[in-house]
PDB file of C-alpha atoms in Angstrom:
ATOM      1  CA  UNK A 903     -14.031  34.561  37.034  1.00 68.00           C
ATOM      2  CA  UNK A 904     -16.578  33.723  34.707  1.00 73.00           C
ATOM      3  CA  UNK A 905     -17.270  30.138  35.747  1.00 79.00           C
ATOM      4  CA  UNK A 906     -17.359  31.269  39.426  1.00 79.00           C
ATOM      5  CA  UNK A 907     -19.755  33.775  37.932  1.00 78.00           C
ATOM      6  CA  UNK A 908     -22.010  31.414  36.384  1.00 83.00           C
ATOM      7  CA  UNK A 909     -21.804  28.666  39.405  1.00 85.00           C
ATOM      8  CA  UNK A 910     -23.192  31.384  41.556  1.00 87.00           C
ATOM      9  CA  UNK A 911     -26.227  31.379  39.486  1.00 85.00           C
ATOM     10  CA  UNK A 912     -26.818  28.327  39.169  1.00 89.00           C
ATOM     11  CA  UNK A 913     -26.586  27.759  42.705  1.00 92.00           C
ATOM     12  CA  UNK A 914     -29.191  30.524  43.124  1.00 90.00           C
ATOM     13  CA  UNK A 915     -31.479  29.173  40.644  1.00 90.00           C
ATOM     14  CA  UNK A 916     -31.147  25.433  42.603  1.00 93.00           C
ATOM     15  CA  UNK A 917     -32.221  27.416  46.035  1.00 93.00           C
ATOM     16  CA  UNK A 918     -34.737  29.532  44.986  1.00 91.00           C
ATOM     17  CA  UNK A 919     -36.000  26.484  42.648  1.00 92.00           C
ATOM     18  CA  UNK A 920     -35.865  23.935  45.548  1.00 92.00           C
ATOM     19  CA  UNK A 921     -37.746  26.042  47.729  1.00 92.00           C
ATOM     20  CA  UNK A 922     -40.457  26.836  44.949  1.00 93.00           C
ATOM     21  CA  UNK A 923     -41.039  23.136  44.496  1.00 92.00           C
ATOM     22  CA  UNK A 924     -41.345  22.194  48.323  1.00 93.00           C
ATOM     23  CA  UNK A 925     -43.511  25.394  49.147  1.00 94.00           C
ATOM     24  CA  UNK A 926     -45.910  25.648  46.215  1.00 95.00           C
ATOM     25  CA  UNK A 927     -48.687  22.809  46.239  1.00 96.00           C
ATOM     26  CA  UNK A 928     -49.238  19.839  44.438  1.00 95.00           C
ATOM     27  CA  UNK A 929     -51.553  17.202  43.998  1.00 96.00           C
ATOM     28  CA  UNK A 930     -51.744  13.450  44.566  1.00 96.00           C
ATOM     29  CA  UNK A 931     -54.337  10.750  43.240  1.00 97.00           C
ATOM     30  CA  UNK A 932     -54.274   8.344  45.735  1.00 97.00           C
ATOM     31  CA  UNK A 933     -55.895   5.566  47.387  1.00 97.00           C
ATOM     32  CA  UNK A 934     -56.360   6.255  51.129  1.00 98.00           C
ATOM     33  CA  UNK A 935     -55.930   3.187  53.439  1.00 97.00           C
ATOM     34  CA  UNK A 936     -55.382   4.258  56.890  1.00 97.00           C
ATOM     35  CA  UNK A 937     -55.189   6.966  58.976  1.00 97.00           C
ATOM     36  CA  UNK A 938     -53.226   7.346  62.391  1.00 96.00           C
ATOM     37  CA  UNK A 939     -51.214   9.550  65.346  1.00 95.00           C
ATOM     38  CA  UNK A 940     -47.849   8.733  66.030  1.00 92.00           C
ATOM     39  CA  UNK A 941     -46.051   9.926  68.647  1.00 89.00           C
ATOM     40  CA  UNK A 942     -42.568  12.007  66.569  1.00 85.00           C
ATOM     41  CA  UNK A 943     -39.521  12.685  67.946  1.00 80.00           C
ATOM     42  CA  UNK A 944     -39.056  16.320  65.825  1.00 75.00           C
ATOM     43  CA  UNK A 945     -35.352  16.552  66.060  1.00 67.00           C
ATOM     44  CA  UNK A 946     -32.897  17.903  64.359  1.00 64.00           C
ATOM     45  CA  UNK A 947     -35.824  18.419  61.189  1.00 68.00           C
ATOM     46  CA  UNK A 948     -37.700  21.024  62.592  1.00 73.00           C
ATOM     47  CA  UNK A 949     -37.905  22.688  59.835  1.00 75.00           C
ATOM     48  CA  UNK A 950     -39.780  20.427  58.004  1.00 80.00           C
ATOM     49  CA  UNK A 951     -42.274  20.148  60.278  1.00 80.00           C
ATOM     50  CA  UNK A 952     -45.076  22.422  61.077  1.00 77.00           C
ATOM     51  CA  UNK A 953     -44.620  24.974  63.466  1.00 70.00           C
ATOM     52  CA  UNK A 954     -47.999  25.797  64.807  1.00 63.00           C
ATOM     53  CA  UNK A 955     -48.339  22.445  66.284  1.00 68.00           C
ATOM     54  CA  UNK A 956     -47.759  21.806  70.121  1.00 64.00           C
ATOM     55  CA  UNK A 957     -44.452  20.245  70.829  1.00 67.00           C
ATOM     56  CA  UNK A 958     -43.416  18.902  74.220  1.00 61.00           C
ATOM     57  CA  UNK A 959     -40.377  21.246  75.322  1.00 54.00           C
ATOM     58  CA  UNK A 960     -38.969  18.180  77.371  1.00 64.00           C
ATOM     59  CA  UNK A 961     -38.580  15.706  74.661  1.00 63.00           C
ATOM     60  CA  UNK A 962     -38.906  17.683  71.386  1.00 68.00           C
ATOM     61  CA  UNK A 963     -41.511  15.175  70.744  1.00 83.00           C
ATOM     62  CA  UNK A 964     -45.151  15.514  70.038  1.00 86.00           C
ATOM     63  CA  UNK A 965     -48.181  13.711  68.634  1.00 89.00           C
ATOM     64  CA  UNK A 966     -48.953  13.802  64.693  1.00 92.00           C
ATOM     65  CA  UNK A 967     -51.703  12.762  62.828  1.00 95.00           C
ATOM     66  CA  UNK A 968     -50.163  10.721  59.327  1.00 97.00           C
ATOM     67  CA  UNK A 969     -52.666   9.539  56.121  1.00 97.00           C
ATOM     68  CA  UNK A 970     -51.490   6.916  54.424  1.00 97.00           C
ATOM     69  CA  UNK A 971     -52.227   6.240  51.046  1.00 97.00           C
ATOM     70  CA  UNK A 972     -51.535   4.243  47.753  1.00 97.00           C
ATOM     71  CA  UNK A 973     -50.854   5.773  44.333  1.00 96.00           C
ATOM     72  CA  UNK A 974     -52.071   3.733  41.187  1.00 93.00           C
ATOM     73  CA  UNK A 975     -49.231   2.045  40.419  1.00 94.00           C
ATOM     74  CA  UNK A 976     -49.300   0.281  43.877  1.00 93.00           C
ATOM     75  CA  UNK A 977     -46.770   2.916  44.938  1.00 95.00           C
ATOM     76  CA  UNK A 978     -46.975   3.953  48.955  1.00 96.00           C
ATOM     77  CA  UNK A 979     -47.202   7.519  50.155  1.00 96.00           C
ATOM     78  CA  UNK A 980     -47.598   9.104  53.638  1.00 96.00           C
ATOM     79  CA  UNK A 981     -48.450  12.743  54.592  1.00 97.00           C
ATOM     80  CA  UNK A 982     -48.690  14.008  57.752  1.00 95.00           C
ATOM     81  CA  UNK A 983     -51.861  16.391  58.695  1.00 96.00           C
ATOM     82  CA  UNK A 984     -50.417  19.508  60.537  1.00 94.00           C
ATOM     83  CA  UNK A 985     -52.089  22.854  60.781  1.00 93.00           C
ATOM     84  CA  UNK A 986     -49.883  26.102  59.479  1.00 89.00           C
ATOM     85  CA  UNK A 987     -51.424  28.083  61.238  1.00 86.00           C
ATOM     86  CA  UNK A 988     -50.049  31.763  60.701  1.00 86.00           C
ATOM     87  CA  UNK A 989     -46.785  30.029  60.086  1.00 83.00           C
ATOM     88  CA  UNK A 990     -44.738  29.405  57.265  1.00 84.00           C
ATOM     89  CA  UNK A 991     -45.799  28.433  54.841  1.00 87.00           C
ATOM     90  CA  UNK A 992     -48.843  30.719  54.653  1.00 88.00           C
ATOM     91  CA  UNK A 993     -51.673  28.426  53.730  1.00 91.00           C
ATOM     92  CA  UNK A 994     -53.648  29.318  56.828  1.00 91.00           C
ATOM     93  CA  UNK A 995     -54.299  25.795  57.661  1.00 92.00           C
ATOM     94  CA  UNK A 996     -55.792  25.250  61.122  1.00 92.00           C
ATOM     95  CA  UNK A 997     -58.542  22.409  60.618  1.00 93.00           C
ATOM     96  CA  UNK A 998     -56.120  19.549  60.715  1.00 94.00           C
ATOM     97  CA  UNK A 999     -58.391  16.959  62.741  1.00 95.00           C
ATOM     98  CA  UNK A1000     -61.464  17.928  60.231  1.00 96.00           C
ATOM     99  CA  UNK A1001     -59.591  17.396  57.511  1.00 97.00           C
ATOM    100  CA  UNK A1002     -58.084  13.446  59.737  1.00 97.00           C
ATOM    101  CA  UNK A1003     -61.859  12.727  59.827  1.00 97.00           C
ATOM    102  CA  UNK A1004     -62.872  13.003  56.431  1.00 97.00           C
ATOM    103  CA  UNK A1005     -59.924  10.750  55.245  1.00 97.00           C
ATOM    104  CA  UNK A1006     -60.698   8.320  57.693  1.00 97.00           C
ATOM    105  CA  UNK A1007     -64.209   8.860  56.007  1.00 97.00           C
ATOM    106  CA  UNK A1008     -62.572   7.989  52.817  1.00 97.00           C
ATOM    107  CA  UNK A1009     -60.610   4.897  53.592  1.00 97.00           C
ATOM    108  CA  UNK A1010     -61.315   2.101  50.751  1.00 96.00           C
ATOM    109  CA  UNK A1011     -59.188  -1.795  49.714  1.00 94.00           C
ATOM    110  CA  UNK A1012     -58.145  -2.210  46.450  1.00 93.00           C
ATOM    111  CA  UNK A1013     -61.486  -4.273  45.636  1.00 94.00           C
ATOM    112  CA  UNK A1014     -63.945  -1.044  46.244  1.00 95.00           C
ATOM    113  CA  UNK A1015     -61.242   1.564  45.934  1.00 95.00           C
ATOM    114  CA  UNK A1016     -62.404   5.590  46.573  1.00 96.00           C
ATOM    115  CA  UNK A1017     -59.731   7.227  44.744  1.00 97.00           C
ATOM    116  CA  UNK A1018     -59.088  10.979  46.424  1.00 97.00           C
ATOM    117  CA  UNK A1019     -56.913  14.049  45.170  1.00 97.00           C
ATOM    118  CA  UNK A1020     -54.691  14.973  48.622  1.00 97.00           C
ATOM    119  CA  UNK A1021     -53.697  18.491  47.966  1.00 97.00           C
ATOM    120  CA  UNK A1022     -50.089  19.180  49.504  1.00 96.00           C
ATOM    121  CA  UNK A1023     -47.014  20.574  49.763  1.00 95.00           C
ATOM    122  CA  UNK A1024     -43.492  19.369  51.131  1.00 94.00           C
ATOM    123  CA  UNK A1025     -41.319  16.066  49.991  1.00 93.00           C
ATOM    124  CA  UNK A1026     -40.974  12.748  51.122  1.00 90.00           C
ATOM    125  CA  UNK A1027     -38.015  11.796  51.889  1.00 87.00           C
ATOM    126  CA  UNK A1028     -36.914   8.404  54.098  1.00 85.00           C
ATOM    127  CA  UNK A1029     -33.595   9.191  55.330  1.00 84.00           C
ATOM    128  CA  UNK A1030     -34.685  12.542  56.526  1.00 82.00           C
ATOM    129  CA  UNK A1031     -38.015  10.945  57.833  1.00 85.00           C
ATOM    130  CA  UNK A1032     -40.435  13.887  56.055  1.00 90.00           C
ATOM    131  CA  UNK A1033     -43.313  13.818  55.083  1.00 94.00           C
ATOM    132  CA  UNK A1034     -45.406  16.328  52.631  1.00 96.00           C
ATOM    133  CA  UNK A1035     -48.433  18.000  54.609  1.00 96.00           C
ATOM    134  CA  UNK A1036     -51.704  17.210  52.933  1.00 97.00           C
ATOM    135  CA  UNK A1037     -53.725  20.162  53.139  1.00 96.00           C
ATOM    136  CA  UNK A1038     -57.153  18.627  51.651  1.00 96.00           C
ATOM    137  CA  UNK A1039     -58.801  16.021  50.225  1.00 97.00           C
ATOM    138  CA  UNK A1040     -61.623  15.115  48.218  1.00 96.00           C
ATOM    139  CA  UNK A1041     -63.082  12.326  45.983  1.00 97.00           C
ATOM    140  CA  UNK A1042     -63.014  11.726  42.604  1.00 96.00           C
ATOM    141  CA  UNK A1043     -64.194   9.768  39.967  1.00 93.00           C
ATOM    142  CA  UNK A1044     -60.943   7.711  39.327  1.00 93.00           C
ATOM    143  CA  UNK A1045     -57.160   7.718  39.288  1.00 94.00           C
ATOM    144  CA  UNK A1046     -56.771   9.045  35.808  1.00 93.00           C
ATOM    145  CA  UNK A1047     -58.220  12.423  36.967  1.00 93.00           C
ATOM    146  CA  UNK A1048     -56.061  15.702  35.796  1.00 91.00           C
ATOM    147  CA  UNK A1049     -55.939  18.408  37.798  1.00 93.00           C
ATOM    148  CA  UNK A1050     -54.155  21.987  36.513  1.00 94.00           C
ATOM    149  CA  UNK A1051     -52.355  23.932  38.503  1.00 94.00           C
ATOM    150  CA  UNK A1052     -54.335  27.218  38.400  1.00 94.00           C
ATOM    151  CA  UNK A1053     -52.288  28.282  41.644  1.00 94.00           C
ATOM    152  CA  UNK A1054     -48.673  27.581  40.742  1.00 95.00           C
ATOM    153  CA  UNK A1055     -49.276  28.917  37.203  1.00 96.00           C
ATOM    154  CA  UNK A1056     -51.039  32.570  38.510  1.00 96.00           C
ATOM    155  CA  UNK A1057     -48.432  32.484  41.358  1.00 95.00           C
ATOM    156  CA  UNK A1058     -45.637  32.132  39.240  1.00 95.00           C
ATOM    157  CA  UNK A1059     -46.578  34.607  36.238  1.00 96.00           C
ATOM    158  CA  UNK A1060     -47.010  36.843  39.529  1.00 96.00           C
ATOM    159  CA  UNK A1061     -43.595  36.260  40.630  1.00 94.00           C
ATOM    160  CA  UNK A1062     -42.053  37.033  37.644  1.00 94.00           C
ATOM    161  CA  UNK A1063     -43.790  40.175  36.774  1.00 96.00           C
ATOM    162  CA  UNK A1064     -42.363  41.039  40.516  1.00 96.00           C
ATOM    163  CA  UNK A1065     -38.916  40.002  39.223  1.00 93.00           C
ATOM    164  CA  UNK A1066     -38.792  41.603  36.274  1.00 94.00           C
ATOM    165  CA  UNK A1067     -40.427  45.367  37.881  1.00 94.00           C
ATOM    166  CA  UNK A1068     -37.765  45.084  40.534  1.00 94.00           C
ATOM    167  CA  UNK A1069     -35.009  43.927  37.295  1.00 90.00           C
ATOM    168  CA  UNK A1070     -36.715  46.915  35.914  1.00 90.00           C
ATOM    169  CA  UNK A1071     -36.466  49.323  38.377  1.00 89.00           C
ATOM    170  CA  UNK A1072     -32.490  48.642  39.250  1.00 84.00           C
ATOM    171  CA  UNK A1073     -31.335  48.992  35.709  1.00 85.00           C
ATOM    172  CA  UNK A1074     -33.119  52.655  35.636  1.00 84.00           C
ATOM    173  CA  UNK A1075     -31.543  53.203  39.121  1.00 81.00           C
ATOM    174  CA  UNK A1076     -28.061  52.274  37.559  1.00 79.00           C
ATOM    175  CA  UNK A1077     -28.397  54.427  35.041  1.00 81.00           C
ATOM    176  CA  UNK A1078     -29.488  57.208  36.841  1.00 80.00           C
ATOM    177  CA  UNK A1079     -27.442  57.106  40.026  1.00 76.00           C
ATOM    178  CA  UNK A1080     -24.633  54.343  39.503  1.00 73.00           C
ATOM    179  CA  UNK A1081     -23.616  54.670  36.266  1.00 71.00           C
ATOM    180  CA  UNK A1082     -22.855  58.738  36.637  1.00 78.00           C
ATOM    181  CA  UNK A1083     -20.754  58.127  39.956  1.00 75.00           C
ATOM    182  CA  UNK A1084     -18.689  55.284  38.425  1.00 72.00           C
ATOM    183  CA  UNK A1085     -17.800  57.603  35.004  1.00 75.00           C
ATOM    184  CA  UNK A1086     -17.306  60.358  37.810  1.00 71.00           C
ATOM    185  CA  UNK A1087     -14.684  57.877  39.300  1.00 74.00           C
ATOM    186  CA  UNK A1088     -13.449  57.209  35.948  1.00 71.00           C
ATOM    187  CA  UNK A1089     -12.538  60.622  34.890  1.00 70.00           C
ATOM    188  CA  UNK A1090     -11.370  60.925  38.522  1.00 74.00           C
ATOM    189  CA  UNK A1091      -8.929  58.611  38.369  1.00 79.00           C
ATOM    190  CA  UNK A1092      -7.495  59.511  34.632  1.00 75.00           C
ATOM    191  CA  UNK A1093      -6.927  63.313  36.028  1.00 75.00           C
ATOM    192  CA  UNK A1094      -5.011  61.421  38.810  1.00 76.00           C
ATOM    193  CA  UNK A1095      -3.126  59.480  36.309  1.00 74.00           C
ATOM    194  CA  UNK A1096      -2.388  62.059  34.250  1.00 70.00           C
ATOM    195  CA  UNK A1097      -0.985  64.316  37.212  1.00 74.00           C
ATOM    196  CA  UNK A1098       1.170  61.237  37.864  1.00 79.00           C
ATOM    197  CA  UNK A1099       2.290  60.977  34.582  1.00 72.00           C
ATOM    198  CA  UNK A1100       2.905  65.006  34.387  1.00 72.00           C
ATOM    199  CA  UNK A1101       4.871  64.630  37.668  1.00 73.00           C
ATOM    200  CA  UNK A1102       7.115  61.751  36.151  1.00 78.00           C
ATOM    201  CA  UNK A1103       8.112  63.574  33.366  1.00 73.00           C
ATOM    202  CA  UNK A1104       9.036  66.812  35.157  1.00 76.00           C
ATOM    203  CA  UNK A1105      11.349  64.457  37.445  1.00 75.00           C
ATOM    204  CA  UNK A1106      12.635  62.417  34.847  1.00 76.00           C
ATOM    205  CA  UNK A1107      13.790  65.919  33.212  1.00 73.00           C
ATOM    206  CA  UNK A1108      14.735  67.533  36.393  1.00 72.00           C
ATOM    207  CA  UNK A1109      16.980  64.455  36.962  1.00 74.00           C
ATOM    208  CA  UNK A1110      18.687  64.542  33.215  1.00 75.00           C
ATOM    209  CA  UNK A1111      19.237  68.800  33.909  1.00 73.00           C
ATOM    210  CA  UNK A1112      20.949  67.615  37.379  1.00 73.00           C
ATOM    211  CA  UNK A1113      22.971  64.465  36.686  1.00 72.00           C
ATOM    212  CA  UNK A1114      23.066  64.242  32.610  1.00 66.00           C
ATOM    213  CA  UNK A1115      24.737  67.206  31.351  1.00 56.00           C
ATOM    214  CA  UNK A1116      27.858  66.786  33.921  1.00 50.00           C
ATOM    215  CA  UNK A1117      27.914  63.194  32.422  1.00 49.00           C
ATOM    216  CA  UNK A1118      27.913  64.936  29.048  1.00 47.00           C
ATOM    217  CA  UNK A1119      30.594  67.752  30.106  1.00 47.00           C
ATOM    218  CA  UNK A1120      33.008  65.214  31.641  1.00 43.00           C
TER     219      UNK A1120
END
């Protein structure tokens, strides 16, 4: 019981984990060297793409607008450029062809390279054929840049504080509410037992009055 215990958790903590780290943003020093629309067949993925985009209801296709870029270790990378929208996530993005112009704007070759922090959330992933969602971009002075995390971190010292108020809140509730009906239940079933146990006897003796002492007489 205890293992099944403990595998529950941990496959809680892989969930709620995986969905942290696809959902929260993250950012990318890249090299941007092209930017295009493809026409996407959406498929059975849906829910890695965007949902505030127009899809064709036919086909389950539609048009999206992709950045590619190059990391500096000569690594590839492609995002798509989607708006939000009021969607999930909430990021409220909705200027998606701004934000395809000014990477087009900052398109540069390895010999005069414009190295840009692409702000996004969302994996890549090539047998799944995702793409994280770039959300901004903007120059900056070179590839060994370091940006901090100032959203994750508040976000997640947030989340916990929740976790830990609501943690708080149930044990108080257990011990007010739960805790007295399960000792109720207790004692409950004890009296029960101990009626049973009463009951058993009294037969047991009625059954030695009736059927023992003609044994004994005999």
């Amino acid at each position: 019981m205890k293992y099944v215990k403990w595998s529950l958790i941990g496959m809680l903590v892989l969930i709620v984990g995986g969905f942290l780290q696809y959902t929260l943003p993250g950012t990318d020093i890249v090299r941007i060297v092209a930017t295009e629309v493809r026409r996407i067949e959406i498929g059975n993925g849906a829910f890695f793409w965007a949902g505030a985009e127009p899809t064709d209801a036919t086909s389950g296709n539609r048009d999206v607008k992709f950045i590619s870029a190059i990391r500096e270790n000569g690594r590839p990378i492609v995002y798509r450029n989607e708006d939000t929208g009021w969607g999930w996530p909430p990021y409220f993005k909705v200027n998606s062809a701004d934000l395809q112009a000014r990477a087009a704007d900052l398109t540069s070759t390895a010999e005069a390279p414009k190295w840009v922090a692409v702000r996004k959330y969302g994996w890549r992933n090539q047998f799944l054929s995702i793409y994280p969602n770039a959300m901004s971009v903007r120059q900056v002075s070179g590839p060994d840049v370091t940006i901090f995390p100032w959203f994750n971190v508040i976000f997640l010292i947030v989340l916990a504080a929740l976790c830990l108020w609501i943690w708080q809140l149930w044990v108080r509730f257990r011990k007010a509410r739960v805790e007295p009906v399960l000792e109720d239940v207790g004692e409950a079933i004890e009296r029960v037992d101990d009626h049973m146990d009463a009951a058993s006897d009294k037969a047991r003796g009625l059954w030695q009055r009736l059927f023992g002492g003609g044994k004994s007489g005999s």
